[in-house]
mmCIF file of N, CA, C and O in Angstrom:
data_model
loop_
_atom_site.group_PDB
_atom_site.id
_atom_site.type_symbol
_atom_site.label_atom_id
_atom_site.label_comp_id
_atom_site.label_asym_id
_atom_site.label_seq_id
_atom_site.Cartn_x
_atom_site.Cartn_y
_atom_site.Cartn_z
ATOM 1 N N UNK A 1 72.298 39.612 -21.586
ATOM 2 C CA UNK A 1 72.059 38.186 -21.521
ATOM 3 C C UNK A 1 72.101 37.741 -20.055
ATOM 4 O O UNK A 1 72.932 38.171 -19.255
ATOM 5 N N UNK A 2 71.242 36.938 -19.788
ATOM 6 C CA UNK A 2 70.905 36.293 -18.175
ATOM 7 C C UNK A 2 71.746 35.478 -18.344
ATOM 8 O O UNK A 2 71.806 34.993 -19.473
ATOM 9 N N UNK A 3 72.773 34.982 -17.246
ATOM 10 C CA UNK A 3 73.747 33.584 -16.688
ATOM 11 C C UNK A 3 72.769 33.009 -16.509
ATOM 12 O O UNK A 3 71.710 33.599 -16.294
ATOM 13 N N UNK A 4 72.901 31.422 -16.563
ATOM 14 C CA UNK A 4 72.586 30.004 -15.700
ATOM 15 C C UNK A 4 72.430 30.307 -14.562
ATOM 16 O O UNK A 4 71.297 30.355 -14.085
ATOM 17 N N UNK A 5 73.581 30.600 -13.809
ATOM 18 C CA UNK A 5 73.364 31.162 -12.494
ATOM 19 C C UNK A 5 72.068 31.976 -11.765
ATOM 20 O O UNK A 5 71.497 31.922 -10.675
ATOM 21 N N UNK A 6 71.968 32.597 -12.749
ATOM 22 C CA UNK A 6 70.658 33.585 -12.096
ATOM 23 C C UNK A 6 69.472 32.957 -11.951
ATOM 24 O O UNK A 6 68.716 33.014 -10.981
ATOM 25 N N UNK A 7 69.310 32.209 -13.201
ATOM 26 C CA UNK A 7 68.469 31.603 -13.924
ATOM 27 C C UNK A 7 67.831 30.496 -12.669
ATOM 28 O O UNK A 7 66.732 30.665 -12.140
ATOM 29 N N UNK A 8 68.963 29.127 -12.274
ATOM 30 C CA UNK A 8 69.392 28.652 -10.830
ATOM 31 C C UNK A 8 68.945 29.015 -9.752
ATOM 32 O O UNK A 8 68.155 28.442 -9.002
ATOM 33 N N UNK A 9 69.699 30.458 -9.618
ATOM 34 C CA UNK A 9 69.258 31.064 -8.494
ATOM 35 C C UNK A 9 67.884 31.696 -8.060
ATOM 36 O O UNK A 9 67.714 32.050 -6.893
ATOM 37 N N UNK A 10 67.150 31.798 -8.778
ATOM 38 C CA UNK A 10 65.391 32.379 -8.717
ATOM 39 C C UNK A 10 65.103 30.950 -8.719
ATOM 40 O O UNK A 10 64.590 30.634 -7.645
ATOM 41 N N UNK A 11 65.243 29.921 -9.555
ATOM 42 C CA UNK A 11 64.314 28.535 -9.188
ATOM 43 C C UNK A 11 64.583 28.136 -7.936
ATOM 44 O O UNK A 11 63.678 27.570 -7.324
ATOM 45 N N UNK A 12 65.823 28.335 -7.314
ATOM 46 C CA UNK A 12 66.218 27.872 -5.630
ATOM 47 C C UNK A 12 65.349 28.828 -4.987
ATOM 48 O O UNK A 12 64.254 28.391 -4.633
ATOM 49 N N UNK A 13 65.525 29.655 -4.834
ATOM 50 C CA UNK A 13 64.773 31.037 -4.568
ATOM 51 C C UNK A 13 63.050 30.736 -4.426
ATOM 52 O O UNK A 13 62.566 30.863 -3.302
ATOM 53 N N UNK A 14 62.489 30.491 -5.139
ATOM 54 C CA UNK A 14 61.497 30.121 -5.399
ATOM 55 C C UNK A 14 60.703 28.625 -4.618
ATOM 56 O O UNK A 14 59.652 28.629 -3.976
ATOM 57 N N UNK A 15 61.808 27.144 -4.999
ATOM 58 C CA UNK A 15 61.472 26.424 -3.554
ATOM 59 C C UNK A 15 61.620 26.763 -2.794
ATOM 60 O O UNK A 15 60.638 26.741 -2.052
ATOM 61 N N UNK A 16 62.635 27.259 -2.333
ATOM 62 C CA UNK A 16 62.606 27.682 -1.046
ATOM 63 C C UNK A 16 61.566 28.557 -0.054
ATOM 64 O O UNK A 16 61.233 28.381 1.118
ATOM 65 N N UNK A 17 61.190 29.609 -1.076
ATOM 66 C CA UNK A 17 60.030 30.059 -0.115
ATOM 67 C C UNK A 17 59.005 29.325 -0.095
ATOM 68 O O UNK A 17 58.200 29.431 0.830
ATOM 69 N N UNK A 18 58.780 28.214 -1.358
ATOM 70 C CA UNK A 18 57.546 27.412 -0.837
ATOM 71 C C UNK A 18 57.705 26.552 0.414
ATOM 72 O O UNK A 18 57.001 26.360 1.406
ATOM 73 N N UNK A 19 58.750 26.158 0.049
ATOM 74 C CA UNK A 19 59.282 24.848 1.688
ATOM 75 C C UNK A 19 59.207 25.926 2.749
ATOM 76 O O UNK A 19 59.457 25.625 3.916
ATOM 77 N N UNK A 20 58.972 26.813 2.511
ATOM 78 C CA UNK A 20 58.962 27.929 4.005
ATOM 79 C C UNK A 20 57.877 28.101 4.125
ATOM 80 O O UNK A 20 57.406 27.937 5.250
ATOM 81 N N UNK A 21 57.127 28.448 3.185
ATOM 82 C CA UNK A 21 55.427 28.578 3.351
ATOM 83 C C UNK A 21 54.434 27.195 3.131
ATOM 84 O O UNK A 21 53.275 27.376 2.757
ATOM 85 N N UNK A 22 54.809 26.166 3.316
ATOM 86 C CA UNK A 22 54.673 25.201 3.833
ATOM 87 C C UNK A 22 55.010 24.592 5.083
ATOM 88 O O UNK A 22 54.312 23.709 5.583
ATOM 89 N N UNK A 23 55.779 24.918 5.466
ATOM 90 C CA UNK A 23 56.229 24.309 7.135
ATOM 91 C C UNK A 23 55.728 25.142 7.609
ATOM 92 O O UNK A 23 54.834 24.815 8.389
ATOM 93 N N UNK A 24 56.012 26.772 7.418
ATOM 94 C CA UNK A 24 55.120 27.616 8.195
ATOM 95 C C UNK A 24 53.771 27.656 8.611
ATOM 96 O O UNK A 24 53.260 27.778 9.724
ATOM 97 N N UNK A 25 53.268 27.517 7.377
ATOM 98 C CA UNK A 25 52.027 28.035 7.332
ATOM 99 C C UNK A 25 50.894 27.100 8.078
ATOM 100 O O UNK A 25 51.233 26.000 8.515
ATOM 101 N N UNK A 26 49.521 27.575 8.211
ATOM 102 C CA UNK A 26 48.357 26.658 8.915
ATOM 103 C C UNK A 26 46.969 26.481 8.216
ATOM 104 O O UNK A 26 46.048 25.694 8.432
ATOM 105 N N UNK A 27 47.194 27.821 7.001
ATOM 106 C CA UNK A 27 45.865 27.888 6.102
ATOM 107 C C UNK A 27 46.367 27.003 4.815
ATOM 108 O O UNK A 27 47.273 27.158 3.996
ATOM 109 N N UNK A 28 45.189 25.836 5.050
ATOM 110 C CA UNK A 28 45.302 24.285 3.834
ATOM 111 C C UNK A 28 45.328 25.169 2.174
ATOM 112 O O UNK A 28 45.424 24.530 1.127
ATOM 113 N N UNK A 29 45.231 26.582 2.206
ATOM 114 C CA UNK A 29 45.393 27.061 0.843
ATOM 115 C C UNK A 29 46.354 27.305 0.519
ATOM 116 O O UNK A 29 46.822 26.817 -0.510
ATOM 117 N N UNK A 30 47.300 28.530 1.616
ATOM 118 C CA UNK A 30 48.462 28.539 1.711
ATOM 119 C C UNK A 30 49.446 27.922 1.237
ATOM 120 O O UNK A 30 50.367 28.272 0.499
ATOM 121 N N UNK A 31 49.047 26.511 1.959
ATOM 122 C CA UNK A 31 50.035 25.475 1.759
ATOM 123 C C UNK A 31 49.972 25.036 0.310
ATOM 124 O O UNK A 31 50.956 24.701 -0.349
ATOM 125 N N UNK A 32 48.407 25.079 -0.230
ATOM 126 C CA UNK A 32 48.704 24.683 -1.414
ATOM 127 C C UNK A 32 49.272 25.393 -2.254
ATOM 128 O O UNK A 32 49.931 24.886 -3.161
ATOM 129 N N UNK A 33 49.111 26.827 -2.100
ATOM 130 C CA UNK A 33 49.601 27.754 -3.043
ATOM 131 C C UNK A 33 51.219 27.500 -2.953
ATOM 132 O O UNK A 33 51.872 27.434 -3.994
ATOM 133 N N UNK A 34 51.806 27.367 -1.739
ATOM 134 C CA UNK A 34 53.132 27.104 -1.292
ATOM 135 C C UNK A 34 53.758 25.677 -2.248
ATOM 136 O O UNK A 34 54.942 25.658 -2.584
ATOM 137 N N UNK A 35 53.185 24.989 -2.468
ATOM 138 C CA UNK A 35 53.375 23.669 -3.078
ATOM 139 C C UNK A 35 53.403 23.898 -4.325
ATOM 140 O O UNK A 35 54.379 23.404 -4.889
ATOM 141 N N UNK A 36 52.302 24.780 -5.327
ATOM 142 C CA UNK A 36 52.731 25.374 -6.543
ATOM 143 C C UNK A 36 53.838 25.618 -6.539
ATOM 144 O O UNK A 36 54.526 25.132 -7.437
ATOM 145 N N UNK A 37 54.469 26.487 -5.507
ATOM 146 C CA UNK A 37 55.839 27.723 -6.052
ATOM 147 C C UNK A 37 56.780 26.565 -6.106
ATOM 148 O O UNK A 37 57.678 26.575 -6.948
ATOM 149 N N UNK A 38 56.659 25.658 -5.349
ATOM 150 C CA UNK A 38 57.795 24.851 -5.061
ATOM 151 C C UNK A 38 57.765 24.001 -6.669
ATOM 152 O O UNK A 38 58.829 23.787 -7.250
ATOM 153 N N UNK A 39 56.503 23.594 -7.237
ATOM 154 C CA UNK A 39 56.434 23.001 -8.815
ATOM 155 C C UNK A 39 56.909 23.542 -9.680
ATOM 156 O O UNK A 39 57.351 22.983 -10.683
ATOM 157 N N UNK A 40 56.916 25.263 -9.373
ATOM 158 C CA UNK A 40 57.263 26.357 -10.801
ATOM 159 C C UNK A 40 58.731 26.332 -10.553
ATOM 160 O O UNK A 40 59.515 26.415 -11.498
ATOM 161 N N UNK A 41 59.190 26.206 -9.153
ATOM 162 C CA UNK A 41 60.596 26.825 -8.967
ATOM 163 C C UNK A 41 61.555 25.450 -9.780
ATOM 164 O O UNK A 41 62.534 25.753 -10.463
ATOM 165 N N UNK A 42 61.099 23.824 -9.593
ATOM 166 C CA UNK A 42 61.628 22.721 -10.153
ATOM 167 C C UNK A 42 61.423 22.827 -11.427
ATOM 168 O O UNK A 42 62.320 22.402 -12.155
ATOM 169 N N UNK A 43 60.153 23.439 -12.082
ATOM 170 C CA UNK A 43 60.248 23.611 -13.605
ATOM 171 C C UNK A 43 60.753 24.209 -14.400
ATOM 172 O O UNK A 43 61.030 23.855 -15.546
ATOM 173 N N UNK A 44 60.990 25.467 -13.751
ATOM 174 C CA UNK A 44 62.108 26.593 -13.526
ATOM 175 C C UNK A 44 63.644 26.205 -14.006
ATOM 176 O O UNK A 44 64.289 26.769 -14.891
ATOM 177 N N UNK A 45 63.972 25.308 -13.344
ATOM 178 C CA UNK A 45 65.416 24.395 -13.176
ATOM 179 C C UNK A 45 65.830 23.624 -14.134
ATOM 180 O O UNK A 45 66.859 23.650 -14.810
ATOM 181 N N UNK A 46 64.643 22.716 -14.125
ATOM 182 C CA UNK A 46 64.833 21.758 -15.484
ATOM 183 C C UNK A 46 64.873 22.522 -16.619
ATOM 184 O O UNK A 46 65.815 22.110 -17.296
ATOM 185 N N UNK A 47 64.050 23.863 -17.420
ATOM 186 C CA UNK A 47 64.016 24.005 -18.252
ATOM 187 C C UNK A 47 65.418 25.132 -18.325
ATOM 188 O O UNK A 47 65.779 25.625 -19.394
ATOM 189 N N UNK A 48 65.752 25.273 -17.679
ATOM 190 C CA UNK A 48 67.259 26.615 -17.565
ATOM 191 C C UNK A 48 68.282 24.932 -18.195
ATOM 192 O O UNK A 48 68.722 24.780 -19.335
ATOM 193 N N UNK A 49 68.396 23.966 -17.082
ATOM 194 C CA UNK A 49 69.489 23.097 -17.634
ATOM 195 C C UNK A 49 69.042 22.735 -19.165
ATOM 196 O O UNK A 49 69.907 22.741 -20.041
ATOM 197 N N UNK A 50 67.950 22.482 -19.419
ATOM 198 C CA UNK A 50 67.677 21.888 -20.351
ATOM 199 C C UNK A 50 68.096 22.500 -21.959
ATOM 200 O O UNK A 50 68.373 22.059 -23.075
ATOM 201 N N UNK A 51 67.941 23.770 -21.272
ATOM 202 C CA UNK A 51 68.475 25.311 -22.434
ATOM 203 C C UNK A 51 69.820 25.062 -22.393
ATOM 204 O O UNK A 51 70.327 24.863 -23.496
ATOM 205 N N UNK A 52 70.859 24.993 -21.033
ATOM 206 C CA UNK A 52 72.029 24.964 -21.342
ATOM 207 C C UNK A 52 73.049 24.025 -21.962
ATOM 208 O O UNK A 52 74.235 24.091 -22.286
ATOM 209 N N UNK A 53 71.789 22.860 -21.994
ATOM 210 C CA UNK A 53 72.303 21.632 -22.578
ATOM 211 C C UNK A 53 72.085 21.287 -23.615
ATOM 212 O O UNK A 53 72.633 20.369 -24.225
ATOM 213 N N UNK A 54 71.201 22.021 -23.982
ATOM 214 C CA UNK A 54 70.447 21.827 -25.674
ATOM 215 C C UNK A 54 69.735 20.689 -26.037
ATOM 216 O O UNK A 54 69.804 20.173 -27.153
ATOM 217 N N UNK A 55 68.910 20.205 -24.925
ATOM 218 C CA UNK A 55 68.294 19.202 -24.524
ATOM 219 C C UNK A 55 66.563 19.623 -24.242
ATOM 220 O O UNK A 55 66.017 20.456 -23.519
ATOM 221 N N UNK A 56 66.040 18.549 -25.245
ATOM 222 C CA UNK A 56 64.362 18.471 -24.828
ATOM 223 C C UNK A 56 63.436 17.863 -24.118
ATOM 224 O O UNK A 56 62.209 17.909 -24.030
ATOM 225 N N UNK A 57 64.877 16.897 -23.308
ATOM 226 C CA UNK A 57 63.229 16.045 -22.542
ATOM 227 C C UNK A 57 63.093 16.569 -21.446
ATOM 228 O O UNK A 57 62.036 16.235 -20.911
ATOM 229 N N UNK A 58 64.035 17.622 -20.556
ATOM 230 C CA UNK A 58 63.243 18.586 -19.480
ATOM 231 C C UNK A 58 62.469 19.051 -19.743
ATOM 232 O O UNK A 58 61.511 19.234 -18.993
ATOM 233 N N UNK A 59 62.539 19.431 -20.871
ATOM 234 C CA UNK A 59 61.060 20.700 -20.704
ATOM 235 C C UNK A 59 59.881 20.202 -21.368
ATOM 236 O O UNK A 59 58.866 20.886 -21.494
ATOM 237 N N UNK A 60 60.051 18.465 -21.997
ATOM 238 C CA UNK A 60 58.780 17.306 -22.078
ATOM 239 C C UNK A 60 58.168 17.154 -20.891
ATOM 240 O O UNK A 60 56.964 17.242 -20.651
ATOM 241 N N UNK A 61 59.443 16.823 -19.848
ATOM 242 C CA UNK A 61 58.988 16.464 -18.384
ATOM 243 C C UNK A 61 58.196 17.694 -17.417
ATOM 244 O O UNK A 61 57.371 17.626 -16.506
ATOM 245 N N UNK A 62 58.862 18.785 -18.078
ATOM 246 C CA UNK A 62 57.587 20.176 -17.692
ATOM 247 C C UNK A 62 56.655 19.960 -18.142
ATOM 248 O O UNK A 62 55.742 19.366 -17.568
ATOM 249 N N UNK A 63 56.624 20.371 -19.271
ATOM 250 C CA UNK A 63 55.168 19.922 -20.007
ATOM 251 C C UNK A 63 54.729 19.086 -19.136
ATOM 252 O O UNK A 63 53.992 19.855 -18.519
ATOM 253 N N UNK A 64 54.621 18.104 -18.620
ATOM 254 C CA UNK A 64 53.984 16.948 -18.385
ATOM 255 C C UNK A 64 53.642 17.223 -16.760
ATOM 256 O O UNK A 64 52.544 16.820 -16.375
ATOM 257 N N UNK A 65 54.656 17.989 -15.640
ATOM 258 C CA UNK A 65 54.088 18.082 -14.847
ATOM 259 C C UNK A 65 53.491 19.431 -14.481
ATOM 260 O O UNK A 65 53.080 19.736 -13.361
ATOM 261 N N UNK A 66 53.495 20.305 -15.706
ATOM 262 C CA UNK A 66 52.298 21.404 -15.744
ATOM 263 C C UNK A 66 50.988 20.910 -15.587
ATOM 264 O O UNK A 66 50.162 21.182 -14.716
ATOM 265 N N UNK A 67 50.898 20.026 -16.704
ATOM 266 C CA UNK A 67 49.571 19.338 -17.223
ATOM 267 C C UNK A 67 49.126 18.514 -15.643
ATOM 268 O O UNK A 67 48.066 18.632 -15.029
ATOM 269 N N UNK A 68 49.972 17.928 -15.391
ATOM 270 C CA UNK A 68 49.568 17.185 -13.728
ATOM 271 C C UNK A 68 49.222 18.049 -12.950
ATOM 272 O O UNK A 68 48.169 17.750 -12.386
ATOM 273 N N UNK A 69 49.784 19.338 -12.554
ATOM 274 C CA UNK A 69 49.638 20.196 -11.602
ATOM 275 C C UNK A 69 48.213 20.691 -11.796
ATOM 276 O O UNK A 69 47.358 20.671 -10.911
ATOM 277 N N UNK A 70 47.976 21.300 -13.484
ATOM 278 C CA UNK A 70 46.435 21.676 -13.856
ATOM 279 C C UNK A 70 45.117 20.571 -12.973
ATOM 280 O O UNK A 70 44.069 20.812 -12.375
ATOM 281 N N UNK A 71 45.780 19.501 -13.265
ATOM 282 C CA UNK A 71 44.636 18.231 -12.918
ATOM 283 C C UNK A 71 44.492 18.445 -11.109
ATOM 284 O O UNK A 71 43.555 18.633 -10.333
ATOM 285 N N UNK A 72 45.672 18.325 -11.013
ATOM 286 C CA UNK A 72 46.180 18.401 -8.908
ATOM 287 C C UNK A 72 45.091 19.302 -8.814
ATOM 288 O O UNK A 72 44.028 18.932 -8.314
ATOM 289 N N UNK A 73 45.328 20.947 -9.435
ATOM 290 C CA UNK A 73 44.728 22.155 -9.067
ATOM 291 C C UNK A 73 43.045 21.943 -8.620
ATOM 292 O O UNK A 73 42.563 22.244 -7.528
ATOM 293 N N UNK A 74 42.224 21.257 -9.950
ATOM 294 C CA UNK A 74 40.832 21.085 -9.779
ATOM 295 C C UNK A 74 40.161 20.062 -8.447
ATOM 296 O O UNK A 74 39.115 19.920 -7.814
ATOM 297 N N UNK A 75 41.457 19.533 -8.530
ATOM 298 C CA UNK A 75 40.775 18.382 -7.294
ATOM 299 C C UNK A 75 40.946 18.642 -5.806
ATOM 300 O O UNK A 75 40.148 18.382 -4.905
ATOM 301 N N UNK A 76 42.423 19.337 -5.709
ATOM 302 C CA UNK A 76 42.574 19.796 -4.597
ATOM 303 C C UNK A 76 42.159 21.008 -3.996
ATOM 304 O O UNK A 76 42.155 21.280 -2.795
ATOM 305 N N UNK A 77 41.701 21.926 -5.251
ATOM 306 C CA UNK A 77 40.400 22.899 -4.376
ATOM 307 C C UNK A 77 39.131 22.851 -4.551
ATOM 308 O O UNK A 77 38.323 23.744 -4.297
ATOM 309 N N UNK A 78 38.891 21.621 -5.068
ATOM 310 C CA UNK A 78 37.614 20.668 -4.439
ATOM 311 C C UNK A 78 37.598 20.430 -3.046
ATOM 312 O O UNK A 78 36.728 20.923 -2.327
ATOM 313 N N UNK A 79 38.452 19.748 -2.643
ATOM 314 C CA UNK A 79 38.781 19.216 -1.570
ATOM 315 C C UNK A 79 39.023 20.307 -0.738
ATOM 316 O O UNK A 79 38.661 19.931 0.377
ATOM 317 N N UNK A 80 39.492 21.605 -0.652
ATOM 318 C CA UNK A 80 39.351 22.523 -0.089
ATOM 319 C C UNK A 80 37.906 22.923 0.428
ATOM 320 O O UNK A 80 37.588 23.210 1.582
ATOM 321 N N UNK A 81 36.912 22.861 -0.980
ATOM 322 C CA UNK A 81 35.702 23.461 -1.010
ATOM 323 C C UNK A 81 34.690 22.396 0.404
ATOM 324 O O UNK A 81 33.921 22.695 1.318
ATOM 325 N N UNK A 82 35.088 21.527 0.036
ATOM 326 C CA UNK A 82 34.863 20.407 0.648
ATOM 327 C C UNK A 82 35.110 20.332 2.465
ATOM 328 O O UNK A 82 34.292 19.855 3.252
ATOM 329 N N UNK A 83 36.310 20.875 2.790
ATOM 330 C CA UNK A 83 36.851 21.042 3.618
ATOM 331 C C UNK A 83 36.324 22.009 4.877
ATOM 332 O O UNK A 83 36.122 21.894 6.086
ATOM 333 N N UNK A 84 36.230 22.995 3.881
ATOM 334 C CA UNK A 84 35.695 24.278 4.386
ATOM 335 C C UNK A 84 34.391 24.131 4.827
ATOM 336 O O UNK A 84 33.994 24.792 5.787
ATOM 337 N N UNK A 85 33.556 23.216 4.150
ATOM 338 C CA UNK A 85 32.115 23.481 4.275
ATOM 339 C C UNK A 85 31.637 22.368 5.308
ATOM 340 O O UNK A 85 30.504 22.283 5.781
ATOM 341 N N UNK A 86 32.797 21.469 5.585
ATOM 342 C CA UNK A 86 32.358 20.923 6.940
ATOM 343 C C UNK A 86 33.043 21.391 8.766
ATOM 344 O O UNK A 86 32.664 21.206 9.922
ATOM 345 N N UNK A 87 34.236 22.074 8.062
ATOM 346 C CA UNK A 87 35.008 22.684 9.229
ATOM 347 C C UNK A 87 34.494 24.471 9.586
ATOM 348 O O UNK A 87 34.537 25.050 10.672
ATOM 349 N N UNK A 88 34.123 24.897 8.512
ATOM 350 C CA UNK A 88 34.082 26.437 8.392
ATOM 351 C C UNK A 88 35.680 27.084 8.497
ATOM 352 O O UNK A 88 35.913 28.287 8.621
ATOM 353 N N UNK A 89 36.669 26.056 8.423
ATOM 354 C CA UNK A 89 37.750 26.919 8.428
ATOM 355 C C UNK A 89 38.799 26.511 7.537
ATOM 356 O O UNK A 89 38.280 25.840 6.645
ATOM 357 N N UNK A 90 40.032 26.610 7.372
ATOM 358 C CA UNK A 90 40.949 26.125 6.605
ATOM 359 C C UNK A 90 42.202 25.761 7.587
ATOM 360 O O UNK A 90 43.144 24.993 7.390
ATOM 361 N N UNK A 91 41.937 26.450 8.535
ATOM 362 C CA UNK A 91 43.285 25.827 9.715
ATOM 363 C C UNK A 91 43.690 24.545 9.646
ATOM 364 O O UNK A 91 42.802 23.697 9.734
ATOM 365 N N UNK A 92 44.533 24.272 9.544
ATOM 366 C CA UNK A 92 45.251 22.126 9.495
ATOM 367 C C UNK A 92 45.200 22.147 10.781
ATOM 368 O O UNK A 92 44.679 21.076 11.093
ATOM 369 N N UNK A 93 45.426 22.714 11.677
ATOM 370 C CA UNK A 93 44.789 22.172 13.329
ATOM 371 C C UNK A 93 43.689 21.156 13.298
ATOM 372 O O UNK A 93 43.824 19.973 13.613
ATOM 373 N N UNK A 94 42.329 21.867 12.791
ATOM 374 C CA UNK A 94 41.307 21.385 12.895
ATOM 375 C C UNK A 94 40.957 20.007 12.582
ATOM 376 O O UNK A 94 40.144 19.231 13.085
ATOM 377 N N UNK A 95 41.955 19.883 11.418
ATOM 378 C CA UNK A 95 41.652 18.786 10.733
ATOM 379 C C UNK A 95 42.432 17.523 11.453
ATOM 380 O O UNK A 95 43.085 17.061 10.517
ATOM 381 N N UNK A 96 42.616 16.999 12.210
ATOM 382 C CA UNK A 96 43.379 16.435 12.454
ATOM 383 C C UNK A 96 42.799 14.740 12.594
ATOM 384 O O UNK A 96 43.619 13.827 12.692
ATOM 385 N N UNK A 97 41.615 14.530 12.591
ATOM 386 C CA UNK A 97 40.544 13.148 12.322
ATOM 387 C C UNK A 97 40.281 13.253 11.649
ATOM 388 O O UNK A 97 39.844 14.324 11.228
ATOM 389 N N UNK A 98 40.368 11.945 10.879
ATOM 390 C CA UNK A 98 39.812 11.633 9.304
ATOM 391 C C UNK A 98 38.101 10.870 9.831
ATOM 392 O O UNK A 98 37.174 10.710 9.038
ATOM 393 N N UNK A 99 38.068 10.618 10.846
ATOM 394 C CA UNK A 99 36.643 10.060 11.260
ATOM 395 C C UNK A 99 35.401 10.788 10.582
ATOM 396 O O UNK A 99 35.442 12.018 10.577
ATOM 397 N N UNK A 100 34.343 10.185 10.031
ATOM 398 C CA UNK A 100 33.478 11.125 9.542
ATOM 399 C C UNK A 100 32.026 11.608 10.271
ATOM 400 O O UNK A 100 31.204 12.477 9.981
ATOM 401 N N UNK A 101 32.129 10.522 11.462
ATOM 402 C CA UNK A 101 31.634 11.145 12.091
ATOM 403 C C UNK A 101 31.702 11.952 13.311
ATOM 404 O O UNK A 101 30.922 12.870 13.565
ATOM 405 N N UNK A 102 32.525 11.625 13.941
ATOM 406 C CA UNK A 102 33.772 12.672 14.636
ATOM 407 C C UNK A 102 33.556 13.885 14.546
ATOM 408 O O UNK A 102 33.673 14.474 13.472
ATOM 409 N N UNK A 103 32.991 14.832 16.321
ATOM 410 C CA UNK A 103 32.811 16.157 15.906
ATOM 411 C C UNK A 103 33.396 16.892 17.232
ATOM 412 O O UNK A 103 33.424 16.591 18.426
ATOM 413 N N UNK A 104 33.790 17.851 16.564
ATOM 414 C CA UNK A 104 35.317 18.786 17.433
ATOM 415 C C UNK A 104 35.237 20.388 17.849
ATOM 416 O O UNK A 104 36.200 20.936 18.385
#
C-alpha cells in the first residue's frame, strides 16, 4: 500500500519541475509542456487528499480542470502554430512586441 506521503510527494515533485522548466526554459512549447506538469502535479494533490478524506469534490474540481486544460491545449498550440509561422522560431526572446507590424 502507497502512504499519502508519497502520493504528496510525486505531486510536489512534479510542480516543481514544471516551475523549473518554466523559469528556465526559452522554447514557448517547453514552457507549455512545463505548465501541463505543473496542472497534473495539482491534480495529483487534490485527488490523493480527496481519497484520504473520502471526499468528492476534488476530484469534481479535477474533472473540471482536465476538461479546461483539453480546451487550453487546442488553442494554445494554435497559437504556437501561429507563432512559429510568423517568427520561424519558438524562442520567447523573439517575441517580445505585440506590434503587428513590427519587424525584428
Amino acid at each position: 500500500m502507497v502512504s499519502l506521503t508519497s502520493y504528496a510527494f510525486v505531486s510536489m515533485m512534479l510542480f516543481s519541475i514544471g516551475a523549473i522548466g518554466v523559469i528556465a526554459r526559452k522554447n514557448i512549447f517547453v514552457i507549455y509542456m512545463s505548465i501541463e506538469m505543473m496542472l497534473n502535479g495539482i491534480n495529483l494533490f487534490l485527488v490523493t487528499f480527496a481519497r484520504y478524506h473520502f471526499n468528492i469534490d476534488p476530484q469534481i474540481i479535477t474533472i473540471v480542470v482536465i476538461s479546461i486544460a483539453a480546451a487550453e491545449a487546442a488553442i494554445f498550440l494554435s497559437v504556437i502554430i501561429l507563432l512559429f509561422r510568423s517568427k520561424k522560431s519558438l524562442d520567447t526572446d523573439l517575441f517580445t512586441s505585440l506590434a503587428q507590424g513590427e519587424k525584428k
